[in-house]
PDB file of C-alpha atoms and ligand atoms in Angstrom:
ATOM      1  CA  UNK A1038     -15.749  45.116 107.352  1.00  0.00           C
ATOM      2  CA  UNK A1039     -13.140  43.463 109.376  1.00  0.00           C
ATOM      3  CA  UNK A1040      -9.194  42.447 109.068  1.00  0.00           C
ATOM      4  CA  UNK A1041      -8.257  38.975 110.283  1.00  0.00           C
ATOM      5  CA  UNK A1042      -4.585  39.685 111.378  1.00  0.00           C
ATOM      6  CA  UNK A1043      -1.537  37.235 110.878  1.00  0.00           C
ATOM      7  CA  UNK A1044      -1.898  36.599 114.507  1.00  0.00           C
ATOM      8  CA  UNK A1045      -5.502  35.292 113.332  1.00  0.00           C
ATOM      9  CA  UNK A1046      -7.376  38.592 115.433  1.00  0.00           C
ATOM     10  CA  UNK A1047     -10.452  40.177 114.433  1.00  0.00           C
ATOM     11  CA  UNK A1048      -9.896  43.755 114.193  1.00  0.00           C
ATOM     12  CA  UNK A1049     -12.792  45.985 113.106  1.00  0.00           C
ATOM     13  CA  UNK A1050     -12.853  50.010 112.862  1.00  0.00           C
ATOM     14  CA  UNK A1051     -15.541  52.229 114.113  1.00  0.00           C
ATOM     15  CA  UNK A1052     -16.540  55.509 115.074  1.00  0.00           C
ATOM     16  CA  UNK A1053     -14.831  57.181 118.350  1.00  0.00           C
ATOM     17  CA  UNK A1054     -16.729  56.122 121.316  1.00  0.00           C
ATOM     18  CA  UNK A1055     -15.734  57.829 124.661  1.00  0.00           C
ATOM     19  CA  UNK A1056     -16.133  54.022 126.504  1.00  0.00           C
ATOM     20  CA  UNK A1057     -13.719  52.389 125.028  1.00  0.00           C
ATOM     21  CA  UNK A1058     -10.334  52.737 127.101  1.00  0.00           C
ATOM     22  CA  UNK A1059      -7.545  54.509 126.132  1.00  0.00           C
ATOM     23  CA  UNK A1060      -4.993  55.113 128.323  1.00  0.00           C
ATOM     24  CA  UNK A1061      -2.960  51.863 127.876  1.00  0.00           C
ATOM     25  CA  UNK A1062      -2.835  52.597 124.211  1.00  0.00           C
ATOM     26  CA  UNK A1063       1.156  52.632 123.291  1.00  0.00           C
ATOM     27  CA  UNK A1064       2.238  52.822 119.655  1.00  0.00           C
ATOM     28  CA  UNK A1065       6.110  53.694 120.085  1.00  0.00           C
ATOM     29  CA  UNK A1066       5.379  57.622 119.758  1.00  0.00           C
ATOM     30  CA  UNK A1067       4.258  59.285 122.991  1.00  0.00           C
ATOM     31  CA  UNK A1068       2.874  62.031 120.914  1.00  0.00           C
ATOM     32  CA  UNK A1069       0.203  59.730 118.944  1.00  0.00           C
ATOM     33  CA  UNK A1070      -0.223  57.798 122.312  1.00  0.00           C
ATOM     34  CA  UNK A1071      -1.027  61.134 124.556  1.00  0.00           C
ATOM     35  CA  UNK A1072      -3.068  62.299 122.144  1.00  0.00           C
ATOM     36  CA  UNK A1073      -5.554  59.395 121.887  1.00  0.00           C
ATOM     37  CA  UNK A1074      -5.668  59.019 125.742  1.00  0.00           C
ATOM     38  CA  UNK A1075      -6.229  62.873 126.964  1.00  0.00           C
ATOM     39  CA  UNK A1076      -7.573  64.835 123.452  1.00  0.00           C
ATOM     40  CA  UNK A1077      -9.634  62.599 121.081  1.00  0.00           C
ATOM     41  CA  UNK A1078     -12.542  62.995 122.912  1.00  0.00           C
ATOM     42  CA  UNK A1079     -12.073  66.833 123.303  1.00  0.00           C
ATOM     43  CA  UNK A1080     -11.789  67.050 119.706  1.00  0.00           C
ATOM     44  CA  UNK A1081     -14.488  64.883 119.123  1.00  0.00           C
ATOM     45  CA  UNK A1082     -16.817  66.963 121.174  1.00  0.00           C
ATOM     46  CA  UNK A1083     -15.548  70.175 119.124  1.00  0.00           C
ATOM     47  CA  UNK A1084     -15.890  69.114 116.137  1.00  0.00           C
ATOM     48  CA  UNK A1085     -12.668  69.424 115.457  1.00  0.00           C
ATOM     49  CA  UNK A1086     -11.307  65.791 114.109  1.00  0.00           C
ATOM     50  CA  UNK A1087     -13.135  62.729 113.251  1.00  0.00           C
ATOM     51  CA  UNK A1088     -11.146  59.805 114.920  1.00  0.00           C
ATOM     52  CA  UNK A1089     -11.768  56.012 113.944  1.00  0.00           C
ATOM     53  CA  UNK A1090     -10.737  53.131 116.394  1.00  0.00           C
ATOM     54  CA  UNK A1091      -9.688  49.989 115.250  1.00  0.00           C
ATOM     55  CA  UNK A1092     -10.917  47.173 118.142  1.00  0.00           C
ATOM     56  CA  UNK A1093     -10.856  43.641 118.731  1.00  0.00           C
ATOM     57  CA  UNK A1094     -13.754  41.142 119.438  1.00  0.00           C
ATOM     58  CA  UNK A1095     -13.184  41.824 123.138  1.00  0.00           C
ATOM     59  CA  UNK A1096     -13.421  46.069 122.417  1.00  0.00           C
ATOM     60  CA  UNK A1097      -9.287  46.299 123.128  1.00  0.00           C
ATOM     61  CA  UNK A1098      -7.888  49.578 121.372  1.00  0.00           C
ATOM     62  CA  UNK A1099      -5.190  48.175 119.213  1.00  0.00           C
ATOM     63  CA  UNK A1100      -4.996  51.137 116.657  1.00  0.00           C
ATOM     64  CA  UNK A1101      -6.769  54.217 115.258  1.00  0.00           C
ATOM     65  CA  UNK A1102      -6.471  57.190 113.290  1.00  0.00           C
ATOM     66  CA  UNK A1103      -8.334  60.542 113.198  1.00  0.00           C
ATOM     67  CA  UNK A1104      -9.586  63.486 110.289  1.00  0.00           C
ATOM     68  CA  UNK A1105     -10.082  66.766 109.757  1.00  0.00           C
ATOM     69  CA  UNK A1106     -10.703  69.189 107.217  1.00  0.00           C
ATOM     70  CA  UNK A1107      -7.777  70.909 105.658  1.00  0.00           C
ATOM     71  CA  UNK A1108      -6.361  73.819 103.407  1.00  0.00           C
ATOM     72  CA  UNK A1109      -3.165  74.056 101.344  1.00  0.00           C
ATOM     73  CA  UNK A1110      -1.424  76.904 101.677  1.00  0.00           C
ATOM     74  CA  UNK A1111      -0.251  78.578  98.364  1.00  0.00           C
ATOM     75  CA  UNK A1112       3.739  77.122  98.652  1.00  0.00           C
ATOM     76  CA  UNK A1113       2.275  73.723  99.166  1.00  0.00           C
ATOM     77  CA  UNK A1114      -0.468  74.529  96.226  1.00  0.00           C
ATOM     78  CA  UNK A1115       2.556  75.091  94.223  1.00  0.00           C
ATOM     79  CA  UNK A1116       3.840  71.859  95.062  1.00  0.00           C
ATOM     80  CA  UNK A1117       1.161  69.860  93.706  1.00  0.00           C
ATOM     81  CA  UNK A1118      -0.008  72.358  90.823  1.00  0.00           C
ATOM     82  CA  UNK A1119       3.051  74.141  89.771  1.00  0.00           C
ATOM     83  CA  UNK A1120       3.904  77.406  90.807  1.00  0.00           C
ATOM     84  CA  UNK A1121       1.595  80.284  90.179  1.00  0.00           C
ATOM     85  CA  UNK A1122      -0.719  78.294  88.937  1.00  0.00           C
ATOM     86  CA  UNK A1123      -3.251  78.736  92.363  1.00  0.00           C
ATOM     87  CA  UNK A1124      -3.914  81.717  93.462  1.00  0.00           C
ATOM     88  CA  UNK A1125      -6.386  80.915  96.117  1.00  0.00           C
ATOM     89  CA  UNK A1126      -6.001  78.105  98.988  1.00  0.00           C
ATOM     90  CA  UNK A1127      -6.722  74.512  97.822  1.00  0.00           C
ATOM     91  CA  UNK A1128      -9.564  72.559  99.818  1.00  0.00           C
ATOM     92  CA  UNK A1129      -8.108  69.594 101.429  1.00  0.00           C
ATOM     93  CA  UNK A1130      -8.890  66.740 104.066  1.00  0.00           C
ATOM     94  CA  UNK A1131      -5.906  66.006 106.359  1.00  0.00           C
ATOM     95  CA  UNK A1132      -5.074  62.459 107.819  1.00  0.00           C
ATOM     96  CA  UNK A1133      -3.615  63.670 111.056  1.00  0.00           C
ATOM     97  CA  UNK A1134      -2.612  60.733 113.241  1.00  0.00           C
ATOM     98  CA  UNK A1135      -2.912  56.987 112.361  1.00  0.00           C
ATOM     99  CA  UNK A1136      -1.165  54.468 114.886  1.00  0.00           C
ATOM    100  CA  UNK A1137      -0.763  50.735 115.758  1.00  0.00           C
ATOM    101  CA  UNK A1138      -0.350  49.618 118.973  1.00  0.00           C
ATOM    102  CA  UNK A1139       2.899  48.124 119.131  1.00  0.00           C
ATOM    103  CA  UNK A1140       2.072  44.819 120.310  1.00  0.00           C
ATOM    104  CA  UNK A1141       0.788  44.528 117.200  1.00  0.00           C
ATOM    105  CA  UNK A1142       2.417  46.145 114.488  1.00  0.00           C
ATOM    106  CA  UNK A1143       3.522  44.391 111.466  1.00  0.00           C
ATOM    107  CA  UNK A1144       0.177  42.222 110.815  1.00  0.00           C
ATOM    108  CA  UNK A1145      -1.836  44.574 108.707  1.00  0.00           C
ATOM    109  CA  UNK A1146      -3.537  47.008 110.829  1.00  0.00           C
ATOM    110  CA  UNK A1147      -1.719  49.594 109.067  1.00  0.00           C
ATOM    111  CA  UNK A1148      -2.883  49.104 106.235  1.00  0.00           C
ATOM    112  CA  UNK A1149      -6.406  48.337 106.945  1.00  0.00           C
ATOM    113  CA  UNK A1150      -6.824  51.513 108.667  1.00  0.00           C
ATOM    114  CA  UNK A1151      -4.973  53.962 105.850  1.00  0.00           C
ATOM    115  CA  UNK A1152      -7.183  51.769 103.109  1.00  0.00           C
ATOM    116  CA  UNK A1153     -10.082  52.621 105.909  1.00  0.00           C
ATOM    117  CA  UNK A1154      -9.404  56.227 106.101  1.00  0.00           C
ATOM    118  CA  UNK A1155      -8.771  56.847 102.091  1.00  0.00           C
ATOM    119  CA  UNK A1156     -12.579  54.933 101.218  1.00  0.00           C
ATOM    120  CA  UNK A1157     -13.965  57.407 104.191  1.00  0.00           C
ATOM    121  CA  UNK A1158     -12.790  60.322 102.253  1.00  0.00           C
ATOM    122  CA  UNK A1159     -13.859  58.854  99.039  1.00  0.00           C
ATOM    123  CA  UNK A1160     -17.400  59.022 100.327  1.00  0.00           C
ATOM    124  CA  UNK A1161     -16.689  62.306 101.798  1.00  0.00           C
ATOM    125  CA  UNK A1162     -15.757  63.150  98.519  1.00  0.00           C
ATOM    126  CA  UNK A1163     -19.375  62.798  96.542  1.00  0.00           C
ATOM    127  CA  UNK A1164     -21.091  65.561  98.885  1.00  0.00           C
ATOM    128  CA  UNK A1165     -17.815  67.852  99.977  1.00  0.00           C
ATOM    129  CA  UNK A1166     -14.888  68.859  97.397  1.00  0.00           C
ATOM    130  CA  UNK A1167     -11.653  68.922  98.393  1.00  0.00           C
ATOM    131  CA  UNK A1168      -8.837  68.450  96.118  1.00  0.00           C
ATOM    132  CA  UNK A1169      -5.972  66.772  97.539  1.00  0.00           C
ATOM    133  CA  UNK A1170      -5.728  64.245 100.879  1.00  0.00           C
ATOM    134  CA  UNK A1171      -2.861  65.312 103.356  1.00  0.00           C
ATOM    135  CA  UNK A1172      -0.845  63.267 105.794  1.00  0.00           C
ATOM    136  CA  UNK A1173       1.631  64.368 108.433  1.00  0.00           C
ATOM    137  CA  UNK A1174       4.109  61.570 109.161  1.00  0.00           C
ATOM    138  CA  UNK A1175       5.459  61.572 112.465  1.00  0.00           C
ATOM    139  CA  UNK A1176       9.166  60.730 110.790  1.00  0.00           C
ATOM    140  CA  UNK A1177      11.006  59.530 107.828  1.00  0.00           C
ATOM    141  CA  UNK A1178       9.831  55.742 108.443  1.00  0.00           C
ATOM    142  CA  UNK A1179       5.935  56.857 108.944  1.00  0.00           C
ATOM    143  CA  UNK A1180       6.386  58.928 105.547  1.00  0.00           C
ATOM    144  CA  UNK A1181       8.028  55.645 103.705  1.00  0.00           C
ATOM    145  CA  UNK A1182       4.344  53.506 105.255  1.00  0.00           C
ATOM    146  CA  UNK A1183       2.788  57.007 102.959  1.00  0.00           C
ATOM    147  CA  UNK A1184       4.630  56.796 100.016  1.00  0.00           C
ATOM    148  CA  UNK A1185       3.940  52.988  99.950  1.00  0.00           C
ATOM    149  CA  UNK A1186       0.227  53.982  99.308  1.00  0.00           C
ATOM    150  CA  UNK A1187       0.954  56.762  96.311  1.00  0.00           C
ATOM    151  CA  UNK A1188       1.587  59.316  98.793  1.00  0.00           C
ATOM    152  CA  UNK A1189       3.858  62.163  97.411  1.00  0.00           C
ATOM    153  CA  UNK A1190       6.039  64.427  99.775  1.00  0.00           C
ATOM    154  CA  UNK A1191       5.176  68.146  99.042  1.00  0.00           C
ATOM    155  CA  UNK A1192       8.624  70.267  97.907  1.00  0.00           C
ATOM    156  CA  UNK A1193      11.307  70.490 101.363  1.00  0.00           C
ATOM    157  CA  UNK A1194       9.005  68.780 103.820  1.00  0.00           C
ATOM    158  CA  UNK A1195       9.034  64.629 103.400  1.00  0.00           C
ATOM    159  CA  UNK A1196       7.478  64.341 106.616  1.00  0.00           C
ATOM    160  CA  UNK A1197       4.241  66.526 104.629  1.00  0.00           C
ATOM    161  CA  UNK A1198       2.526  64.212 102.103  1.00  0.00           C
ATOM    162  CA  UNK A1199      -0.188  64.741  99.430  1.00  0.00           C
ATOM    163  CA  UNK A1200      -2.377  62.017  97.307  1.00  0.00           C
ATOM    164  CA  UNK A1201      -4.801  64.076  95.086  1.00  0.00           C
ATOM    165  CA  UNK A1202      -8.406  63.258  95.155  1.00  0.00           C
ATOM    166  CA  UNK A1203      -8.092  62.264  91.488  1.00  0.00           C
ATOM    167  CA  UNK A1204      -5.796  59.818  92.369  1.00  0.00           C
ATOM    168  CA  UNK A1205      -7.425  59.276  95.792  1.00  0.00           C
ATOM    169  CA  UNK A1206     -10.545  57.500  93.414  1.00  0.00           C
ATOM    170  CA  UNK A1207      -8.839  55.856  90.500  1.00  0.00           C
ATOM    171  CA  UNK A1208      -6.501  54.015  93.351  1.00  0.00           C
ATOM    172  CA  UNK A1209      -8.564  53.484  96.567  1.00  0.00           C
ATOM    173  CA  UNK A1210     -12.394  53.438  94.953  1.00  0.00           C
ATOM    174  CA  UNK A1211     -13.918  49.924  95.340  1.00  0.00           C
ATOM    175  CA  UNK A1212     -15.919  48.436  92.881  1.00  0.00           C
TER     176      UNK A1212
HETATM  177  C1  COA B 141       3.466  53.149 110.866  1.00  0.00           C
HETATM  178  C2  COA B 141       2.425  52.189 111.444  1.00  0.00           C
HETATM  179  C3  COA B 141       1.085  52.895 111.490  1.00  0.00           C
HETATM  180  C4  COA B 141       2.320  50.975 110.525  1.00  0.00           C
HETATM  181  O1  COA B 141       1.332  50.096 111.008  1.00  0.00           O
HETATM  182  P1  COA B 141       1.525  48.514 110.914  1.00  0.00           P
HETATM  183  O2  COA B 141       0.252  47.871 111.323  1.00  0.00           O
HETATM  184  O3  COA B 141       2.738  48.133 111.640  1.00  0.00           O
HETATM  185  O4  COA B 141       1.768  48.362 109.341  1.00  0.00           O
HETATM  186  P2  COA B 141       1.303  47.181 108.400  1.00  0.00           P
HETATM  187  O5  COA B 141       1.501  45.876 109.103  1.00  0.00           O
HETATM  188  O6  COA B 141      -0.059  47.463 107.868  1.00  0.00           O
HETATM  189  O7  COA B 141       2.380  47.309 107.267  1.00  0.00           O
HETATM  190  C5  COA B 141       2.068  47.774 105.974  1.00  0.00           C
HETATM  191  C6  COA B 141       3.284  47.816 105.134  1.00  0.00           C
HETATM  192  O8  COA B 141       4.026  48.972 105.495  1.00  0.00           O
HETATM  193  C7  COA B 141       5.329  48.608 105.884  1.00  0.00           C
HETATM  194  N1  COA B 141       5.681  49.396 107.056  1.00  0.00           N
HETATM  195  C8  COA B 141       5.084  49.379 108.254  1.00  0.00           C
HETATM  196  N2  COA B 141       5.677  50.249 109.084  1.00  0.00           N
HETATM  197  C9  COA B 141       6.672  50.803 108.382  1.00  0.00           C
HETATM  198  C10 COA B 141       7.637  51.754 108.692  1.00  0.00           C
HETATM  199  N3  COA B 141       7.713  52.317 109.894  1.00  0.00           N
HETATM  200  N4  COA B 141       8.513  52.100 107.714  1.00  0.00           N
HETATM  201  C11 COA B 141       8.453  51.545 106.501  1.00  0.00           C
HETATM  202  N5  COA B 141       7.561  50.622 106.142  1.00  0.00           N
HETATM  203  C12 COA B 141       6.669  50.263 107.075  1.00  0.00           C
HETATM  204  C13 COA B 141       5.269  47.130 106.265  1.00  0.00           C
HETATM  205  O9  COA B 141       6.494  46.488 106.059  1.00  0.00           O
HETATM  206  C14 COA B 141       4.199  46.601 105.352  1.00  0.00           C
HETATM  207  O10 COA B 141       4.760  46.226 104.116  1.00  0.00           O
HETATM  208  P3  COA B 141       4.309  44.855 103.383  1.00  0.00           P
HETATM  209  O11 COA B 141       2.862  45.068 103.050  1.00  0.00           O
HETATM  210  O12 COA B 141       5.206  44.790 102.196  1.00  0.00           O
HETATM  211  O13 COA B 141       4.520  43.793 104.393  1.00  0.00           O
HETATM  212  C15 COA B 141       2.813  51.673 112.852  1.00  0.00           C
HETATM  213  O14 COA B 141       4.077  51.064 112.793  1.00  0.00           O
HETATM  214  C16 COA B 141       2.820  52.741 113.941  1.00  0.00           C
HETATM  215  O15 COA B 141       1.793  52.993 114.562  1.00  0.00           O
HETATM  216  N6  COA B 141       3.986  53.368 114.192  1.00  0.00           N
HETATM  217  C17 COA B 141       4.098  54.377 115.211  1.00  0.00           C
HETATM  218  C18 COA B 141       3.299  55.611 114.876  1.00  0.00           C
HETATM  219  C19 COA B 141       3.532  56.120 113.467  1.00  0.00           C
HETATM  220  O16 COA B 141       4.657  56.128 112.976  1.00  0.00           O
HETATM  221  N7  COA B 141       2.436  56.566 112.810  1.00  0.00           N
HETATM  222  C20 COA B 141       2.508  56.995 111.438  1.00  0.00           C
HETATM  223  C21 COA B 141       1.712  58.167 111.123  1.00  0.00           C
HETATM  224  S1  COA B 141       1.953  59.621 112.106  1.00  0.00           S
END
């Protein structure tokens, strides 16, 4: 599937491919920018993250966003169930970076690739259980883009957001 922007591009997202070229890639947050350029494809190769590359007709990197499996620890267990009422780590999938390149923020891309990244799961989802999706924002705006999407902030830690997969389906599953 692909987004046609406000600034009428065609974006489309696709698995990490080591061609494409990275190193021009700035989002506003030399962390997320750094990372895509000099460790995606590490982690790739380990096994370690899944990441997703949203690209224009002509193969330019204009956003992407990357996965990994995940565990809540018992203080942020008791944040989504209550306290005491896990004794044993939750399963999880964690959302660990998701950027737009700044030249082109504001049209959508976003969106596209947190809708992207939540339907991923979903299919995840009918062959691995995990209970709750995870998102680290990068700061307070990045966790309001979260909470836009039914994201919940786990107890002292608004930059550390849940959606559970319960939710996950009855918001995000298509038809
Ligand atoms: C946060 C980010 C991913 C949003 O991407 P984007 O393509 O600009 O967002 P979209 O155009 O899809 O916007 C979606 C909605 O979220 C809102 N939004 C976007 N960025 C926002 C922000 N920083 N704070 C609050 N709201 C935001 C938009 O206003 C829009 O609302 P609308 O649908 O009512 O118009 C992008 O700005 C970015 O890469 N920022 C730097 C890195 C970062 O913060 N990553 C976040 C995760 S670590």
């Amino acid at each position: 599937m692909s987004l046609i922007t406000g600034g009428s591009m065609s974006v489309e997202i696709v698995p990490f491919r080591r061609s494409i070229r990275r190193d021009g890639f700035r989002c506003g947050k030399p962390d997320l920018d750094e990372w895509i350029e000099r460790y995606a494809g590490q982690s790739e190769r380990n096994d370690t993250t899944r990441t997703f590359l949203a690209l224009t007709d002509d193969d330019e990197l204009v956003g992407y966003y990357a996965t990994k499996a995940y565990e809540l620890d018992l203080d942020d267990a008791a944040s989504v169930y209550g306290v005491g009422r896990r004794r044993y780590p939750v399963p999880a999938m964690l959302i660990a970076r998701l950027a737009v390149h700044e030249d082109v923020q504001g049209q959508g891309i976003g969106s596209f690739l947190l809708v992207d990244a939540l339907q991923r799961l979903i299919e995840v989802s009918r062959s691995i259980g995990f209970e709750v999706v995870v998102v680290d924002a990068i700061d307070r705006d990045a966790s309001v883009f979260y909470r836009r999407s039914g994201f919940t902030a786990f107890e002292d830690d608004e930059l550390h957001l849940f959606l559970t997969t319960k939710q996950l389906k009855l918001t995000f599953e298509t038809a």
